[in-house]
mmCIF file of C-alpha atoms in Angstrom:
data_model
loop_
_atom_site.group_PDB
_atom_site.id
_atom_site.type_symbol
_atom_site.label_atom_id
_atom_site.label_comp_id
_atom_site.label_asym_id
_atom_site.label_seq_id
_atom_site.Cartn_x
_atom_site.Cartn_y
_atom_site.Cartn_z
ATOM 1 C CA UNK W 1 21.297 -0.992 -4.719
ATOM 2 C CA UNK W 2 20.502 -3.810 -6.041
ATOM 3 C CA UNK W 3 19.909 -3.985 -9.395
ATOM 4 C CA UNK W 4 18.622 -5.909 -12.111
ATOM 5 C CA UNK W 5 19.842 -5.720 -16.139
ATOM 6 C CA UNK W 6 17.665 -7.179 -18.893
ATOM 7 C CA UNK W 7 17.333 -5.312 -23.043
ATOM 8 C CA UNK W 8 14.562 -3.282 -23.107
ATOM 9 C CA UNK W 9 13.244 -4.671 -26.310
ATOM 10 C CA UNK W 10 14.325 -7.454 -28.597
ATOM 11 C CA UNK W 11 12.629 -8.523 -32.193
ATOM 12 C CA UNK W 12 13.152 -11.637 -33.583
ATOM 13 C CA UNK W 13 12.367 -14.260 -36.509
ATOM 14 C CA UNK W 14 9.228 -16.851 -36.179
ATOM 15 C CA UNK W 15 10.697 -20.680 -36.119
ATOM 16 C CA UNK W 16 13.608 -18.901 -34.834
ATOM 17 C CA UNK W 17 15.310 -18.849 -31.340
ATOM 18 C CA UNK W 18 16.444 -16.192 -28.749
ATOM 19 C CA UNK W 19 17.989 -15.690 -25.906
ATOM 20 C CA UNK W 20 17.278 -12.657 -23.645
ATOM 21 C CA UNK W 21 19.994 -12.669 -20.703
ATOM 22 C CA UNK W 22 19.517 -10.462 -17.648
ATOM 23 C CA UNK W 23 22.301 -9.983 -15.495
ATOM 24 C CA UNK W 24 22.320 -9.010 -11.242
ATOM 25 C CA UNK W 25 23.394 -7.600 -8.479
ATOM 26 C CA UNK W 26 21.693 -8.250 -5.500
ATOM 27 C CA UNK W 27 22.721 -8.373 -1.603
ATOM 28 C CA UNK W 28 22.731 -11.958 -1.563
ATOM 29 C CA UNK W 29 20.954 -15.006 -4.398
ATOM 30 C CA UNK W 30 17.884 -16.915 -3.827
ATOM 31 C CA UNK W 31 16.670 -17.525 -6.658
ATOM 32 C CA UNK W 32 16.516 -16.576 -9.950
ATOM 33 C CA UNK W 33 12.677 -15.759 -11.723
ATOM 34 C CA UNK W 34 11.244 -15.649 -15.688
ATOM 35 C CA UNK W 35 7.855 -14.298 -15.505
ATOM 36 C CA UNK W 36 6.358 -13.960 -19.531
ATOM 37 C CA UNK W 37 3.344 -11.353 -19.234
ATOM 38 C CA UNK W 38 1.570 -10.934 -22.445
ATOM 39 C CA UNK W 39 0.530 -6.731 -23.005
ATOM 40 C CA UNK W 40 -2.527 -6.398 -21.079
ATOM 41 C CA UNK W 41 -2.383 -9.281 -19.087
ATOM 42 C CA UNK W 42 -0.124 -11.158 -15.177
ATOM 43 C CA UNK W 43 2.464 -12.178 -15.647
ATOM 44 C CA UNK W 44 2.767 -16.313 -15.609
ATOM 45 C CA UNK W 45 5.569 -17.999 -14.379
ATOM 46 C CA UNK W 46 8.537 -19.873 -16.852
ATOM 47 C CA UNK W 47 11.293 -20.991 -15.099
ATOM 48 C CA UNK W 48 12.919 -21.086 -11.822
ATOM 49 C CA UNK W 49 17.128 -20.950 -11.048
ATOM 50 C CA UNK W 50 18.832 -21.371 -7.808
ATOM 51 C CA UNK W 51 21.454 -24.903 -8.923
ATOM 52 C CA UNK W 52 24.000 -23.206 -11.840
ATOM 53 C CA UNK W 53 22.619 -25.108 -14.668
ATOM 54 C CA UNK W 54 20.389 -24.989 -17.672
ATOM 55 C CA UNK W 55 16.504 -25.830 -16.556
ATOM 56 C CA UNK W 56 14.828 -27.561 -20.014
ATOM 57 C CA UNK W 57 11.016 -26.580 -20.519
ATOM 58 C CA UNK W 58 9.971 -27.651 -23.770
ATOM 59 C CA UNK W 59 10.477 -24.782 -26.128
ATOM 60 C CA UNK W 60 11.967 -22.468 -22.908
ATOM 61 C CA UNK W 61 15.343 -22.976 -21.541
ATOM 62 C CA UNK W 62 16.760 -20.990 -18.637
ATOM 63 C CA UNK W 63 20.227 -20.607 -17.780
ATOM 64 C CA UNK W 64 21.703 -19.721 -14.357
ATOM 65 C CA UNK W 65 25.673 -18.752 -12.707
ATOM 66 C CA UNK W 66 25.917 -17.477 -9.276
ATOM 67 C CA UNK W 67 28.463 -16.983 -10.206
ATOM 68 C CA UNK W 68 28.883 -14.691 -13.000
ATOM 69 C CA UNK W 69 25.744 -12.533 -11.654
ATOM 70 C CA UNK W 70 24.067 -14.229 -15.410
ATOM 71 C CA UNK W 71 21.106 -15.765 -16.464
ATOM 72 C CA UNK W 72 19.150 -15.725 -19.478
ATOM 73 C CA UNK W 73 15.598 -17.258 -21.093
ATOM 74 C CA UNK W 74 16.164 -19.208 -24.522
ATOM 75 C CA UNK W 75 13.150 -19.398 -26.910
ATOM 76 C CA UNK W 76 13.137 -22.292 -29.674
ATOM 77 C CA UNK W 77 11.028 -22.358 -32.508
ATOM 78 C CA UNK W 78 9.016 -19.275 -31.939
ATOM 79 C CA UNK W 79 5.642 -18.493 -32.013
ATOM 80 C CA UNK W 80 4.259 -15.397 -32.544
ATOM 81 C CA UNK W 81 2.341 -16.079 -29.449
ATOM 82 C CA UNK W 82 5.424 -15.544 -28.074
ATOM 83 C CA UNK W 83 5.293 -11.732 -28.810
ATOM 84 C CA UNK W 84 5.528 -10.719 -24.905
ATOM 85 C CA UNK W 85 7.242 -9.054 -21.818
ATOM 86 C CA UNK W 86 9.949 -10.746 -20.154
ATOM 87 C CA UNK W 87 10.504 -10.780 -16.777
ATOM 88 C CA UNK W 88 13.984 -11.788 -14.744
ATOM 89 C CA UNK W 89 13.374 -11.582 -11.275
ATOM 90 C CA UNK W 90 15.645 -12.849 -7.958
ATOM 91 C CA UNK W 91 14.872 -13.048 -4.616
ATOM 92 C CA UNK W 92 18.193 -11.589 -3.001
ATOM 93 C CA UNK W 93 19.548 -12.304 0.926
ATOM 94 C CA UNK W 94 15.845 -10.950 2.493
ATOM 95 C CA UNK W 95 13.564 -13.301 0.055
ATOM 96 C CA UNK W 96 13.256 -9.969 -1.285
ATOM 97 C CA UNK W 97 11.692 -10.092 -4.957
ATOM 98 C CA UNK W 98 13.756 -7.452 -7.087
ATOM 99 C CA UNK W 99 12.746 -7.027 -9.999
ATOM 100 C CA UNK W 100 13.662 -6.229 -14.027
ATOM 101 C CA UNK W 101 11.646 -4.148 -16.020
ATOM 102 C CA UNK W 102 10.941 -6.384 -18.880
ATOM 103 C CA UNK W 103 12.269 -6.617 -21.938
ATOM 104 C CA UNK W 104 9.789 -6.660 -24.720
ATOM 105 C CA UNK W 105 10.136 -9.785 -27.675
ATOM 106 C CA UNK W 106 9.488 -8.696 -30.985
ATOM 107 C CA UNK W 107 8.647 -11.411 -32.923
ATOM 108 C CA UNK W 108 8.123 -11.082 -37.370
ATOM 109 C CA UNK W 109 6.468 -13.803 -39.367
ATOM 110 C CA UNK C 1 -10.309 -23.059 -12.619
ATOM 111 C CA UNK C 2 -8.661 -21.222 -9.470
ATOM 112 C CA UNK C 3 -7.057 -17.908 -10.117
ATOM 113 C CA UNK C 4 -6.749 -14.296 -8.853
ATOM 114 C CA UNK C 5 -9.163 -11.919 -10.181
ATOM 115 C CA UNK C 6 -9.254 -8.023 -10.100
ATOM 116 C CA UNK C 7 -11.524 -5.012 -10.591
ATOM 117 C CA UNK C 8 -12.256 -3.425 -12.375
ATOM 118 C CA UNK C 9 -9.655 -4.125 -15.173
ATOM 119 C CA UNK C 10 -9.414 -0.437 -16.653
ATOM 120 C CA UNK C 11 -10.551 2.829 -13.720
ATOM 121 C CA UNK C 12 -10.572 6.531 -14.927
ATOM 122 C CA UNK C 13 -10.563 8.749 -11.771
ATOM 123 C CA UNK C 14 -10.241 12.350 -11.079
ATOM 124 C CA UNK C 15 -6.604 13.768 -9.896
ATOM 125 C CA UNK C 16 -7.983 13.634 -5.699
ATOM 126 C CA UNK C 17 -10.796 11.336 -6.005
ATOM 127 C CA UNK C 18 -10.082 8.576 -3.826
ATOM 128 C CA UNK C 19 -10.636 5.186 -5.693
ATOM 129 C CA UNK C 20 -10.286 1.596 -4.978
ATOM 130 C CA UNK C 21 -9.249 -1.360 -6.273
ATOM 131 C CA UNK C 22 -10.471 -5.034 -5.351
ATOM 132 C CA UNK C 23 -8.709 -8.298 -5.979
ATOM 133 C CA UNK C 24 -9.699 -11.837 -4.932
ATOM 134 C CA UNK C 25 -8.505 -15.391 -5.411
ATOM 135 C CA UNK C 26 -9.621 -19.202 -5.217
ATOM 136 C CA UNK C 27 -6.512 -20.395 -4.203
ATOM 137 C CA UNK C 28 -6.759 -20.346 -0.737
ATOM 138 C CA UNK C 29 -2.734 -18.674 -0.575
ATOM 139 C CA UNK C 30 -1.799 -16.710 1.741
ATOM 140 C CA UNK C 31 -0.062 -14.553 0.670
ATOM 141 C CA UNK C 32 -1.453 -12.019 -1.474
ATOM 142 C CA UNK C 33 0.542 -8.808 -2.821
ATOM 143 C CA UNK C 34 0.023 -5.758 -4.351
ATOM 144 C CA UNK C 35 2.670 -4.739 -7.733
ATOM 145 C CA UNK C 36 1.845 -1.432 -9.309
ATOM 146 C CA UNK C 37 3.801 -1.335 -12.453
ATOM 147 C CA UNK C 38 4.085 1.646 -15.124
ATOM 148 C CA UNK C 39 4.589 1.429 -18.422
ATOM 149 C CA UNK C 40 8.863 -0.664 -19.604
ATOM 150 C CA UNK C 41 9.195 -0.291 -16.452
ATOM 151 C CA UNK C 42 9.859 -3.033 -13.041
ATOM 152 C CA UNK C 43 6.762 -4.114 -10.941
ATOM 153 C CA UNK C 44 6.625 -1.706 -7.659
ATOM 154 C CA UNK C 45 5.663 -4.705 -4.541
ATOM 155 C CA UNK C 46 3.474 -1.545 -2.388
ATOM 156 C CA UNK C 47 2.796 -4.311 0.243
ATOM 157 C CA UNK C 48 1.597 -7.689 1.317
ATOM 158 C CA UNK C 49 -0.656 -9.757 4.019
ATOM 159 C CA UNK C 50 1.110 -12.721 4.761
ATOM 160 C CA UNK C 51 -2.533 -13.989 6.588
ATOM 161 C CA UNK C 52 -3.695 -11.245 8.046
ATOM 162 C CA UNK C 53 -0.455 -9.469 8.965
ATOM 163 C CA UNK C 54 0.210 -6.390 6.954
ATOM 164 C CA UNK C 55 3.715 -5.048 5.670
ATOM 165 C CA UNK C 56 4.047 -2.257 3.896
ATOM 166 C CA UNK C 57 7.408 -1.277 1.709
ATOM 167 C CA UNK C 58 9.646 1.665 3.387
ATOM 168 C CA UNK C 59 8.760 3.383 0.586
ATOM 169 C CA UNK C 60 4.919 2.891 -0.036
ATOM 170 C CA UNK C 61 3.383 6.091 0.103
ATOM 171 C CA UNK C 62 0.717 6.882 2.966
ATOM 172 C CA UNK C 63 -1.676 8.335 -0.346
ATOM 173 C CA UNK C 64 -1.998 4.299 -0.797
ATOM 174 C CA UNK C 65 -3.985 1.708 2.069
ATOM 175 C CA UNK C 66 -4.842 -1.340 1.626
ATOM 176 C CA UNK C 67 -7.509 -3.922 3.376
ATOM 177 C CA UNK C 68 -7.708 -7.495 3.749
ATOM 178 C CA UNK C 69 -10.692 -8.621 5.257
ATOM 179 C CA UNK C 70 -10.766 -11.752 4.844
ATOM 180 C CA UNK C 71 -8.156 -14.964 3.496
ATOM 181 C CA UNK C 72 -9.805 -14.570 -0.278
ATOM 182 C CA UNK C 73 -9.992 -10.341 -0.538
ATOM 183 C CA UNK C 74 -7.501 -7.845 -0.901
ATOM 184 C CA UNK C 75 -8.578 -4.800 -1.745
ATOM 185 C CA UNK C 76 -6.517 -1.154 -2.588
ATOM 186 C CA UNK C 77 -6.423 2.356 -1.619
ATOM 187 C CA UNK C 78 -5.485 4.989 -3.148
ATOM 188 C CA UNK C 79 -6.645 7.769 -0.911
ATOM 189 C CA UNK C 80 -6.169 11.251 -3.537
ATOM 190 C CA UNK C 81 -4.808 9.591 -6.733
ATOM 191 C CA UNK C 82 -2.517 12.081 -8.655
ATOM 192 C CA UNK C 83 -1.143 12.172 -12.461
ATOM 193 C CA UNK C 84 1.722 10.298 -11.396
ATOM 194 C CA UNK C 85 -0.651 7.237 -9.665
ATOM 195 C CA UNK C 86 -1.386 6.618 -12.685
ATOM 196 C CA UNK C 87 -0.538 2.624 -13.548
ATOM 197 C CA UNK C 88 -1.284 -0.965 -14.003
ATOM 198 C CA UNK C 89 -1.691 -2.643 -10.564
ATOM 199 C CA UNK C 90 -1.107 -5.960 -10.374
ATOM 200 C CA UNK C 91 -2.249 -8.109 -7.109
ATOM 201 C CA UNK C 92 -0.649 -11.871 -6.460
ATOM 202 C CA UNK C 93 -0.796 -14.837 -4.582
ATOM 203 C CA UNK C 94 1.243 -16.762 -3.204
ATOM 204 C CA UNK C 95 1.475 -19.833 -0.547
ATOM 205 C CA UNK C 96 4.156 -18.779 1.325
ATOM 206 C CA UNK C 97 5.888 -15.432 1.474
ATOM 207 C CA UNK C 98 9.105 -15.631 -0.256
ATOM 208 C CA UNK C 99 11.186 -16.146 3.351
ATOM 209 C CA UNK C 100 11.349 -20.209 2.405
ATOM 210 C CA UNK C 101 13.578 -22.497 0.060
ATOM 211 C CA UNK C 102 12.080 -23.041 -3.084
ATOM 212 C CA UNK C 103 9.707 -20.614 -5.824
ATOM 213 C CA UNK C 104 7.090 -19.772 -4.269
ATOM 214 C CA UNK C 105 5.884 -18.784 -7.180
ATOM 215 C CA UNK C 106 3.346 -16.154 -8.207
ATOM 216 C CA UNK C 107 0.433 -15.726 -9.603
ATOM 217 C CA UNK C 108 -0.903 -12.980 -11.330
ATOM 218 C CA UNK C 109 -4.673 -11.286 -11.298
ATOM 219 C CA UNK C 110 -5.169 -9.589 -14.988
ATOM 220 C CA UNK C 111 -4.078 -6.334 -13.987
ATOM 221 C CA UNK C 112 -6.456 -3.079 -13.259
ATOM 222 C CA UNK C 113 -5.600 -0.020 -15.177
ATOM 223 C CA UNK C 114 -6.280 3.511 -13.286
ATOM 224 C CA UNK C 115 -6.152 6.255 -15.671
ATOM 225 C CA UNK C 116 -5.554 10.011 -13.681
ATOM 226 C CA UNK C 117 -7.730 12.424 -15.595
#
């Protein structure tokens, strides 16, 4: 079967750095997405990786290792507004999006 | 601003009483999706439209139906809601189907939260 694993919940301090990991086992790979979802709101697109390496976008960076089936989302200079769920999703060989259950990130002052 | 709008944001229904959820988009995207998301779970794709072509996921119950009368609107009909259908229903759009190279980012609506009594 296909599977995306993420930690259920993480806690971090305002101003700090946090890394949210995602491991995947899918039939093929055609890209990996990270979405942010605030409670009761729509998921919004954060990043897309299809090649190995780090993609940086402001305070957020996303890393991919296809050989390890692994990605992480790195959030720097954490702000209270970053409290949200972070969803990892992989596009498989049939171009179907396989979603993780999301990581709930709690930011403390 | 171009966007995806879902109505109602909150819907309470009784067991077995039909419900219709609506989604409209001003993005002029070809593809519209309906996802079901339960608390702390991954979004589950129910079906999607590529233009007027309807694509049903194999494990989507017959209780769930959909209509897309035009490019801008899509409806989710739950014919006889059960307690297990209580969830957030998310509508999303994209320019093309996922069967393309590149990001093909989904734009989501804010969701409709369904409560079944």
